[in-house]
PDB file of C-alpha atoms in Angstrom:
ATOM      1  CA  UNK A 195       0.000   0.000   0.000  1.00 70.00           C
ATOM      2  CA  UNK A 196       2.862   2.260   0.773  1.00 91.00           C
ATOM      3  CA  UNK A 197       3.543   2.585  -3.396  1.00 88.00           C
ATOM      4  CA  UNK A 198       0.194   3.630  -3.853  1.00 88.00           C
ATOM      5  CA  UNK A 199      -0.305   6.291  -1.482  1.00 90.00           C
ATOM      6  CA  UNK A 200       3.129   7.454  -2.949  1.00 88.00           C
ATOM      7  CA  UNK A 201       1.224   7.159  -6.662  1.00 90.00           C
ATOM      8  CA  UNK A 202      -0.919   9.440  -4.935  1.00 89.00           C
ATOM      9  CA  UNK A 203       1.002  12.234  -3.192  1.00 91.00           C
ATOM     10  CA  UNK A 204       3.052  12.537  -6.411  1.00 89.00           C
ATOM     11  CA  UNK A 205       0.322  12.793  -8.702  1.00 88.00           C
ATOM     12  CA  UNK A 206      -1.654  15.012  -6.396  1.00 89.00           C
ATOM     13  CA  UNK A 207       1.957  17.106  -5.916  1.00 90.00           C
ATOM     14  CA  UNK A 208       2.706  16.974  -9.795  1.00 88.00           C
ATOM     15  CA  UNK A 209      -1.156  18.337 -10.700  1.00 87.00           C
ATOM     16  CA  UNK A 210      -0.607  21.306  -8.253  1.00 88.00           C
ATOM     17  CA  UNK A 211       2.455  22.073  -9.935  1.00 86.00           C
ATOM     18  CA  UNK A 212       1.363  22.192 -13.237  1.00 82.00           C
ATOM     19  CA  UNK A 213      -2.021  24.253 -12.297  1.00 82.00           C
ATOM     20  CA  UNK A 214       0.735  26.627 -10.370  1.00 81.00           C
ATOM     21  CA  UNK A 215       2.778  27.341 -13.642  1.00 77.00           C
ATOM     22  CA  UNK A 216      -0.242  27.183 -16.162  1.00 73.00           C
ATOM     23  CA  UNK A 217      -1.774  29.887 -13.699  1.00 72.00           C
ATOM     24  CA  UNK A 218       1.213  32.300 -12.705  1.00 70.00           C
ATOM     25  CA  UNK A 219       3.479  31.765 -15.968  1.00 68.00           C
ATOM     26  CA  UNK A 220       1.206  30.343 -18.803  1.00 63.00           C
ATOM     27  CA  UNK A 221      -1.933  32.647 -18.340  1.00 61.00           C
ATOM     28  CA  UNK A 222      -0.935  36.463 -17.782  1.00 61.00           C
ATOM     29  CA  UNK A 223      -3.098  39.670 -18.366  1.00 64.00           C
ATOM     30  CA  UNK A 224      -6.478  39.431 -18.455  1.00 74.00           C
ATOM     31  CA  UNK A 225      -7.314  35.657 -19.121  1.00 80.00           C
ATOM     32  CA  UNK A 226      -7.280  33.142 -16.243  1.00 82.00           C
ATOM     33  CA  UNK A 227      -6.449  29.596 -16.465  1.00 80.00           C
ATOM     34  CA  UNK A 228     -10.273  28.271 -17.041  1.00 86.00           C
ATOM     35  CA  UNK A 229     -10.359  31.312 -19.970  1.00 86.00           C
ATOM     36  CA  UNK A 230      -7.319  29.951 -21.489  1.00 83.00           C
ATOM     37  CA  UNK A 231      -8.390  26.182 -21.702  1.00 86.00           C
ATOM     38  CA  UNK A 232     -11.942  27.269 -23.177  1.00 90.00           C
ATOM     39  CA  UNK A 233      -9.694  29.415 -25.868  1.00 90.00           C
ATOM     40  CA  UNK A 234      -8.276  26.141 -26.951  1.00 88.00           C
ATOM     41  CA  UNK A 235     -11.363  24.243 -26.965  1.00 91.00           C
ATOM     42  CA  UNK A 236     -13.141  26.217 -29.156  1.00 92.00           C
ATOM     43  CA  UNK A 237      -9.467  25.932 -31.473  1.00 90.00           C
ATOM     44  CA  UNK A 238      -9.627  22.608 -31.563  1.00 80.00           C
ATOM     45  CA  UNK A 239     -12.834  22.556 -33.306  1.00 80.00           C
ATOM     46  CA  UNK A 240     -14.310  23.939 -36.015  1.00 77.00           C
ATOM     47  CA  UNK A 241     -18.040  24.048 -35.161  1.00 82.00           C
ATOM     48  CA  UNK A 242     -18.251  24.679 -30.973  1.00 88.00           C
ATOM     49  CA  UNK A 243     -21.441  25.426 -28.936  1.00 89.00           C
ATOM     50  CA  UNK A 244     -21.819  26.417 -25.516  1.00 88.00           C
ATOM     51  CA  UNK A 245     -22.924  22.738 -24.377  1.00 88.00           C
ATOM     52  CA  UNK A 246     -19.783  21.079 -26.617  1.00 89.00           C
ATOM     53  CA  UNK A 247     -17.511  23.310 -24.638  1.00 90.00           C
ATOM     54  CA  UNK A 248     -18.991  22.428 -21.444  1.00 89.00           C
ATOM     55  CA  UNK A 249     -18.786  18.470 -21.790  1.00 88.00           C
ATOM     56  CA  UNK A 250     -14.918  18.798 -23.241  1.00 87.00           C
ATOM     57  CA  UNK A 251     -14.273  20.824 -20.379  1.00 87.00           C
ATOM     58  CA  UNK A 252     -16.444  18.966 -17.818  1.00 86.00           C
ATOM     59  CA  UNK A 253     -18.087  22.114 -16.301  1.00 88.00           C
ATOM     60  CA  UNK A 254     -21.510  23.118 -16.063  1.00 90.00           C
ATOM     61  CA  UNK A 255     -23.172  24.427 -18.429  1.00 90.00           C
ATOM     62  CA  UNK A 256     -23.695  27.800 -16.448  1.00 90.00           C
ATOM     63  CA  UNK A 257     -19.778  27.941 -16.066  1.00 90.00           C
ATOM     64  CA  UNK A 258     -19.474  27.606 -19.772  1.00 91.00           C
ATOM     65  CA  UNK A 259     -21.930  30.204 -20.769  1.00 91.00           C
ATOM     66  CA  UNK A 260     -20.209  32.771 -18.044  1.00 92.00           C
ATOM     67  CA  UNK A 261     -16.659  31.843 -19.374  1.00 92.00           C
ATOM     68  CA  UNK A 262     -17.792  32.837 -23.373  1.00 93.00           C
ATOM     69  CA  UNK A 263     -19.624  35.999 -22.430  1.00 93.00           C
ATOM     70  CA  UNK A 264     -16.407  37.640 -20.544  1.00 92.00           C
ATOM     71  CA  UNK A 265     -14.251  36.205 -23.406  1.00 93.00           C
ATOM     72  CA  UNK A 266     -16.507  37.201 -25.745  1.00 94.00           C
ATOM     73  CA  UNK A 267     -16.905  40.495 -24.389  1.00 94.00           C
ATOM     74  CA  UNK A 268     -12.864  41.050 -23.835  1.00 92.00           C
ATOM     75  CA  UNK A 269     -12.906  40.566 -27.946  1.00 93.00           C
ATOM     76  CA  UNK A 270     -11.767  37.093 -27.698  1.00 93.00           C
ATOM     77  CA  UNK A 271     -14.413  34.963 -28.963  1.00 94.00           C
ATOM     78  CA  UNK A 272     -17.569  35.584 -30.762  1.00 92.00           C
ATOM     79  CA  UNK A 273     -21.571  34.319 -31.018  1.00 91.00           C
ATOM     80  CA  UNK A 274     -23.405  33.427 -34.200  1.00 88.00           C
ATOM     81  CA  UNK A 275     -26.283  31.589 -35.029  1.00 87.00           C
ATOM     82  CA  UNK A 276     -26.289  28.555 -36.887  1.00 82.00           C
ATOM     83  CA  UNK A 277     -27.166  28.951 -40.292  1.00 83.00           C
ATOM     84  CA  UNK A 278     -28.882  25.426 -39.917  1.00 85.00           C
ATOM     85  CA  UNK A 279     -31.203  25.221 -36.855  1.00 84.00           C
ATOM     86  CA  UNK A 280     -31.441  28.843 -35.550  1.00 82.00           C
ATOM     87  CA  UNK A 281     -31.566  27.430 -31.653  1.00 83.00           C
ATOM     88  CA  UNK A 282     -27.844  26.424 -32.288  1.00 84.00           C
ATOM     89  CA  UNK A 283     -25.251  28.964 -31.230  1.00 84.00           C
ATOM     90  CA  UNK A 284     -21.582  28.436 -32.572  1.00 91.00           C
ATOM     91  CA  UNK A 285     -18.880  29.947 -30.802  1.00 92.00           C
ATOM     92  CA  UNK A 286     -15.700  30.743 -32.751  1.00 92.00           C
ATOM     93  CA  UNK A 287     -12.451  32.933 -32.119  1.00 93.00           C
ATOM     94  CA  UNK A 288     -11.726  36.227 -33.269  1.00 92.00           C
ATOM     95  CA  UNK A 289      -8.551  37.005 -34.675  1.00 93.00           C
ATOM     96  CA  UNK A 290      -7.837  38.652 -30.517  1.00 91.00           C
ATOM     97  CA  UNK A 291      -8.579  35.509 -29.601  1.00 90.00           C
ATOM     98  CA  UNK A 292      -6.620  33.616 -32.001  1.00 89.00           C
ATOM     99  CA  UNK A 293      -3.409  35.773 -31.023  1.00 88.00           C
ATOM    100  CA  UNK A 294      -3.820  35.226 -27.078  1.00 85.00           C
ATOM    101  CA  UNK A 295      -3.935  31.532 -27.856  1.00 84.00           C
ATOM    102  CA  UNK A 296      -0.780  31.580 -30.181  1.00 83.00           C
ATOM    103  CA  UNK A 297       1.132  33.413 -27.205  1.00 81.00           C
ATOM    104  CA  UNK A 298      -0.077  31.539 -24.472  1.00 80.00           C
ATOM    105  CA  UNK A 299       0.372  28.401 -25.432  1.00 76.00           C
ATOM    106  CA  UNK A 300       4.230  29.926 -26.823  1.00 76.00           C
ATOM    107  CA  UNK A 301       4.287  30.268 -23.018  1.00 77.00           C
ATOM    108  CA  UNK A 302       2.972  26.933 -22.059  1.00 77.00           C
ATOM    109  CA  UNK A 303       5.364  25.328 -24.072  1.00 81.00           C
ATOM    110  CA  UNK A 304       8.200  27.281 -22.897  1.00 82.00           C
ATOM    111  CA  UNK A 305       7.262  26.945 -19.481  1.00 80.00           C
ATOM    112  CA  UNK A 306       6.948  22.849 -20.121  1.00 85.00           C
ATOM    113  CA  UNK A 307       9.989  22.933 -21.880  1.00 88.00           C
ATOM    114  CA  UNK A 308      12.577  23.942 -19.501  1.00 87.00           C
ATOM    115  CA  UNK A 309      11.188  21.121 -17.150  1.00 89.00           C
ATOM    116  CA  UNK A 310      11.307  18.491 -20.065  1.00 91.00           C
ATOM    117  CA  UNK A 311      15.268  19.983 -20.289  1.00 91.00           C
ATOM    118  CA  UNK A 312      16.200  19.012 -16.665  1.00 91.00           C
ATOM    119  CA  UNK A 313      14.879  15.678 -16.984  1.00 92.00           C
ATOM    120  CA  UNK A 314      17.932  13.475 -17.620  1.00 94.00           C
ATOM    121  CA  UNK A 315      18.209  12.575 -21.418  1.00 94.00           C
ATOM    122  CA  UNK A 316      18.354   8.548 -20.927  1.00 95.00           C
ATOM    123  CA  UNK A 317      15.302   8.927 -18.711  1.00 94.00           C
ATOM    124  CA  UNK A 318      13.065  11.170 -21.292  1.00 93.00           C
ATOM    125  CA  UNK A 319      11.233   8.650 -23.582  1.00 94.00           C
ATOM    126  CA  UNK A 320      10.568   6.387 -20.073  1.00 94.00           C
ATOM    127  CA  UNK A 321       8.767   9.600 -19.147  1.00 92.00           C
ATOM    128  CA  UNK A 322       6.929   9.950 -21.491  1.00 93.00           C
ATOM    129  CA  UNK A 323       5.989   6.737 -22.447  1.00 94.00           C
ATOM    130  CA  UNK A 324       4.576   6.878 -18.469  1.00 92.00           C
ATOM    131  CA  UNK A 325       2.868   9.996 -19.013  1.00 91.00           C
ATOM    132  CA  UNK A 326       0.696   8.368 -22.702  1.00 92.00           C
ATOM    133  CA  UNK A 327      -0.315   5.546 -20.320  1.00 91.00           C
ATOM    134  CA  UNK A 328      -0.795   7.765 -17.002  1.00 89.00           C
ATOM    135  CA  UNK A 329      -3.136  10.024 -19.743  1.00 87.00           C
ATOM    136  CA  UNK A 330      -4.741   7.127 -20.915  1.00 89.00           C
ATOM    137  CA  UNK A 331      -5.947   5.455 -17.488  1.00 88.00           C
ATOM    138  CA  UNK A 332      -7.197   9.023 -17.035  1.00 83.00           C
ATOM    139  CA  UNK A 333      -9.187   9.458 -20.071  1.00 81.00           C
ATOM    140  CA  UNK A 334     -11.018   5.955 -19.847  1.00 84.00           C
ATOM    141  CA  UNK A 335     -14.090   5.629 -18.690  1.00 65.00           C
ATOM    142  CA  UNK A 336     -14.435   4.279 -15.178  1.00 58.00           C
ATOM    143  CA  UNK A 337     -17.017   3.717 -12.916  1.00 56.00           C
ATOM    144  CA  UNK A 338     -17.268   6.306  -9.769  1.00 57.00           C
ATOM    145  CA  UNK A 339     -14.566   5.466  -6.898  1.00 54.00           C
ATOM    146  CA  UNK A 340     -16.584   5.086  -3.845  1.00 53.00           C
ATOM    147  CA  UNK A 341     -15.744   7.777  -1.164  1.00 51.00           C
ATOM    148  CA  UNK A 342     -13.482   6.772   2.114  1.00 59.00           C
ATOM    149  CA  UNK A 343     -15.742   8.699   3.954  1.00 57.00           C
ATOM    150  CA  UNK A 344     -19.503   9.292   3.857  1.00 58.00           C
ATOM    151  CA  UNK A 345     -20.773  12.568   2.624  1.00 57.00           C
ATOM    152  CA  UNK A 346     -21.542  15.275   5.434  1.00 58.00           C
ATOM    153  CA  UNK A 347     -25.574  15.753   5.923  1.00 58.00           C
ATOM    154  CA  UNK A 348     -25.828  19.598   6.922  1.00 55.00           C
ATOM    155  CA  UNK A 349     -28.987  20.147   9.106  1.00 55.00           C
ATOM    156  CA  UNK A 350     -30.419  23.295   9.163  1.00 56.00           C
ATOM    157  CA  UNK A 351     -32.726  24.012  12.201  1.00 58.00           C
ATOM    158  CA  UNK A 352     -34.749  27.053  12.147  1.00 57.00           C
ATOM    159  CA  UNK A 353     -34.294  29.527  14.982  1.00 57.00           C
ATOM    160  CA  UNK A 354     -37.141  28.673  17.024  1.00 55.00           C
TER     161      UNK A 354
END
């Protein structure tokens, strides 16, 4: 058991990490982390609506729909109707938006980089071959972990 509670601190210590550096060196200015990642999103596709954004992303769809009307309204994304079904709304970048993404992720690679440069050479590919199956175990589909403790009930009495 003591290798798997290792797994975990590392993993847990390694995901701070990289939040730490997308957040302080990755995403400057006026775009957070969250504003970023929907940036790329809606790059990586060429037809993206509010709810496709929100299940890549795994928010809600609230979250979603506040995250495209700030960038929208800092000039990095826009609206437009489908020219299909009307209800649809596409969301696209706007050549702002198209420019923060080139830079940032300039940065993120930079940033990722200089720690891919002080891993040993001999121990790179092992890395990364441990990171593909790492993502991978990630990605798959898995049924809900049950929880080592049992959720806290909050009882509210009423002042009498």
């Amino acid at each position: 058991m003591a290798q798997q509670e290792r797994f975990v601190e590392l993993l847990t210590q390694v995901a701070r990490e990289i939040t730490r550096r997308q957040s302080s060196d990755v995403c400057c200015g006026d775009l957070t982390l969250e504003q970023f990642q929907t940036l790329a999103a809606v790059s990586g596709v060429d037809l993206s609506t509010i709810g496709s954004l929100s299940d890549r992303l795994c928010v809600d769809l609230s979250t979603m729909s506040r995250n495209v009307t700030v960038l929208e309204r800092k000039g990095h994304l826009q609206r437009a109707r489908s020219d299909d079904d009307a209800r649809v709304v596409h969301v696209r970048l706007t050549p702002k938006g198209k420019r923060s993404l080139t830079t940032l992720r300039c940065d993120q690679r930079d940033v990722f980089q200089d720690v891919y440069g002080r891993l040993p050479a001999a121990d790179r590919s092992q890395v990364v071959k441990a990171l593909e199956a790492l993502s991978a175990c990630l990605m798959a589909a898995a049924p809900p972990a049950s929880a080592c403790c049992a959720p806290m009930v909050v009882s509210r009495k009423r002042p009498a």
